PDB file of C-alpha atoms in Angstrom:
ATOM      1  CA  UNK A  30      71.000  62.737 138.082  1.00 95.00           C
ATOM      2  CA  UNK A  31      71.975  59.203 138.206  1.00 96.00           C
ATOM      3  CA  UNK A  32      74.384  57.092 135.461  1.00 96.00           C
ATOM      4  CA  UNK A  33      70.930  55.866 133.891  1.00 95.00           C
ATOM      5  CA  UNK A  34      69.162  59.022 133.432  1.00 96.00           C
ATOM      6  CA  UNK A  35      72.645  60.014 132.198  1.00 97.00           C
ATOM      7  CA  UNK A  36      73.405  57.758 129.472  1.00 97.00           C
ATOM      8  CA  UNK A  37      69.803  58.030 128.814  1.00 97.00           C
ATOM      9  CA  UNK A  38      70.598  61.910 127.740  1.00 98.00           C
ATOM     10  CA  UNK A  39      73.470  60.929 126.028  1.00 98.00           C
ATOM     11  CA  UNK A  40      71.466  57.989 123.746  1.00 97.00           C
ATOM     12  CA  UNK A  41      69.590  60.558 122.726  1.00 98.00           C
ATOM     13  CA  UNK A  42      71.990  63.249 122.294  1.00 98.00           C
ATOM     14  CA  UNK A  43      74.378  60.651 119.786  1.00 98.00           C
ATOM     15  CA  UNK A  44      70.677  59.519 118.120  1.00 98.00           C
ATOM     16  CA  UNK A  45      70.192  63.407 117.549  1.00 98.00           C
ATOM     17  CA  UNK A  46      74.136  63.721 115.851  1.00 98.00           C
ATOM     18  CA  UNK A  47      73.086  60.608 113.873  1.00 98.00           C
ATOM     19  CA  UNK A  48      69.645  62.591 112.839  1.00 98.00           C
ATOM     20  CA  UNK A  49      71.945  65.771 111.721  1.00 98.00           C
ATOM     21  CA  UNK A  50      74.522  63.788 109.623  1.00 97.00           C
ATOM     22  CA  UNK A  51      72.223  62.008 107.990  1.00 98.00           C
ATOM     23  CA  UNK A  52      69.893  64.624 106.846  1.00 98.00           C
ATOM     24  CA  UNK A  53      72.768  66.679 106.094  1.00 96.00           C
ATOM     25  CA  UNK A  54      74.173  63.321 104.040  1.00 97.00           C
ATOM     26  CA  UNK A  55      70.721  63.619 101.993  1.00 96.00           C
ATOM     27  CA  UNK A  56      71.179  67.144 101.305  1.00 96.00           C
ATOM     28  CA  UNK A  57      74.965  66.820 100.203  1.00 96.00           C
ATOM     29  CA  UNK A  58      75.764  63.721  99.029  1.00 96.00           C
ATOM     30  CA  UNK A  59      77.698  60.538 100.462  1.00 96.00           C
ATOM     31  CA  UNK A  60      81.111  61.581  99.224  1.00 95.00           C
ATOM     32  CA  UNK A  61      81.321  65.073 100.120  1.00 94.00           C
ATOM     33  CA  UNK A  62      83.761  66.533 103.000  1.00 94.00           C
ATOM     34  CA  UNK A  63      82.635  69.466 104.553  1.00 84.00           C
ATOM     35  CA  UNK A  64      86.009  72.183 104.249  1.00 88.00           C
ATOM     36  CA  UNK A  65      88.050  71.808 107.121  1.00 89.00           C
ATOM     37  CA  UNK A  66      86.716  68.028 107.646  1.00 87.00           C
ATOM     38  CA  UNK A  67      88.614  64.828 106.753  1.00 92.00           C
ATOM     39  CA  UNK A  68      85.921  62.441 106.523  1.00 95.00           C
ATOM     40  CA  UNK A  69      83.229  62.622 104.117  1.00 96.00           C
ATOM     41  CA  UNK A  70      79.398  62.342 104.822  1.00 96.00           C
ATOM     42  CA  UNK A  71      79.219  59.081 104.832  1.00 97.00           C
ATOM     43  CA  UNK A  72      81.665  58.072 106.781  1.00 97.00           C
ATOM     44  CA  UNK A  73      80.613  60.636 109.452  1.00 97.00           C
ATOM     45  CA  UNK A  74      77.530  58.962 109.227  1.00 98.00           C
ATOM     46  CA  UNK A  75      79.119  55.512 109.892  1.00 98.00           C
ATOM     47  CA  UNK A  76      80.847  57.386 112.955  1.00 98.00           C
ATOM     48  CA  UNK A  77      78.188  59.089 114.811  1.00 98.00           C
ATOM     49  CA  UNK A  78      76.052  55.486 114.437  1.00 98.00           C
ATOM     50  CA  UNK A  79      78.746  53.595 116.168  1.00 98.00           C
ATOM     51  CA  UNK A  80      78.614  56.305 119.342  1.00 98.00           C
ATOM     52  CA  UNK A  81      75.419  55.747 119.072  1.00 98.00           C
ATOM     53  CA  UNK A  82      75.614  51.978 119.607  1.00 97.00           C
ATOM     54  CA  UNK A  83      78.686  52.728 121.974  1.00 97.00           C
ATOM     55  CA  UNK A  84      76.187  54.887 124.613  1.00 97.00           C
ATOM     56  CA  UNK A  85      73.566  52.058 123.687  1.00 96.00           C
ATOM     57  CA  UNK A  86      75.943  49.311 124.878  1.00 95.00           C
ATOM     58  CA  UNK A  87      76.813  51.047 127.722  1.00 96.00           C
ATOM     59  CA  UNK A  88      73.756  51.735 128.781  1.00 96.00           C
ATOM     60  CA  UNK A  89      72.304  47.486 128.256  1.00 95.00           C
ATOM     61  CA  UNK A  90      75.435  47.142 130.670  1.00 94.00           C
ATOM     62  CA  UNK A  91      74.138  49.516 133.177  1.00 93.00           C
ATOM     63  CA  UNK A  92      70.426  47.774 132.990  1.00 92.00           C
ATOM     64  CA  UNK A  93      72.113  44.676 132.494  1.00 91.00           C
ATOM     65  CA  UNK A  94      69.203  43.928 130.080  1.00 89.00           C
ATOM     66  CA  UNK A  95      71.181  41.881 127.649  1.00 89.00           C
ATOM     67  CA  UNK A  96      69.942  43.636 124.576  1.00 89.00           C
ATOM     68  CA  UNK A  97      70.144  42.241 121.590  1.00 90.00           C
ATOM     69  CA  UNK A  98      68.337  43.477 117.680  1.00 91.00           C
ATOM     70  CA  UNK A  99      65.392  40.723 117.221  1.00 93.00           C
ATOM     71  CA  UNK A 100      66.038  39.664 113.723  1.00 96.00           C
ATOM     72  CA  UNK A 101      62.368  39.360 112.960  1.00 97.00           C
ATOM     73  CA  UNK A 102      61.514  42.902 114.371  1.00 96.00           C
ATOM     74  CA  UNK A 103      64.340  44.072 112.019  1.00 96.00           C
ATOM     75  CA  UNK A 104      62.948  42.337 109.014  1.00 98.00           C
ATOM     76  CA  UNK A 105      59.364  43.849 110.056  1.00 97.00           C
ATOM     77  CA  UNK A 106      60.724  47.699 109.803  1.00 97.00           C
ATOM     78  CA  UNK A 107      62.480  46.437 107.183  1.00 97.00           C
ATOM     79  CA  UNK A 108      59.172  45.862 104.998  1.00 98.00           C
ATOM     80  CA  UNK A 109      57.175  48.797 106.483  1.00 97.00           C
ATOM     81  CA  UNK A 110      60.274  51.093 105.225  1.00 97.00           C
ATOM     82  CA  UNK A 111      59.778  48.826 101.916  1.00 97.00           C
ATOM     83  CA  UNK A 112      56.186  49.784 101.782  1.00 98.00           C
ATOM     84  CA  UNK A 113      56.412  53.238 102.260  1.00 97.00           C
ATOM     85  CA  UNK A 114      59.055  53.932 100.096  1.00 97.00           C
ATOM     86  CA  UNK A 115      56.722  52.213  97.067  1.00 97.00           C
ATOM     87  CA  UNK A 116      54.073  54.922  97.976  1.00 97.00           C
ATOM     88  CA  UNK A 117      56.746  57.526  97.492  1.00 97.00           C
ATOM     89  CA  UNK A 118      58.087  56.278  94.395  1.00 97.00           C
ATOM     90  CA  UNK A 119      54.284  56.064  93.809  1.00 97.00           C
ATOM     91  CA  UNK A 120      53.780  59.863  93.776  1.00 97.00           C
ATOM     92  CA  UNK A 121      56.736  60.832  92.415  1.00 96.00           C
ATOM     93  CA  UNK A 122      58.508  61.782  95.592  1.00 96.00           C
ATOM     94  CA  UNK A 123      61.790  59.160  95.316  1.00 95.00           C
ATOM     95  CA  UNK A 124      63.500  58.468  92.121  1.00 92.00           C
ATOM     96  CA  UNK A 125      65.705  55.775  91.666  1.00 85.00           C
TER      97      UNK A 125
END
């Protein structure tokens, strides 16, 4: 295995901690802290998205590919996540 292919498993090992927090953060709540655990969901979540972006850094360094979040791309998920969270509300599914 080479640095890529390992940063590569560890992007998607920190994406899968982000995955686990956050549905855990739906089932929970924001504010709760897990006995034994001094931060609460949220800011777990807040943690495990910023090793995230720490492995994703590293990784644009290895690659030198000078990444950087297209603003209009964002926007565009943005909207689609817009859209299909109407279609929810829509059937009932997410309550504000």
């Amino acid at each position: 295995m080479n640095k890529q292919q390992y940063l590569l498993i560890k992007l998607a090992e920190e994406a899968s901690e982000v995955a686990q927090i956050a549905l855990k953060t739906a089932q929970f709540g924001l504010h709760e802290t897990y006995p034994g655990q001094p931060k609460s969901n949220i800011d777990r979540v807040l943690a495990e998205v910023t090793d995230f972006l720490a492995v994703l850094e590293m990784l644009d360094c290895q690659l030198e590919l000078r990444f950087e979040a297209d603003r209009g791309e964002l926007e565009e998920k943005k909207t689609k996540v817009e859209k299909y969270l109407a279609i929810s509300r829509e059937l009932g599914e997410v309550h504000d």
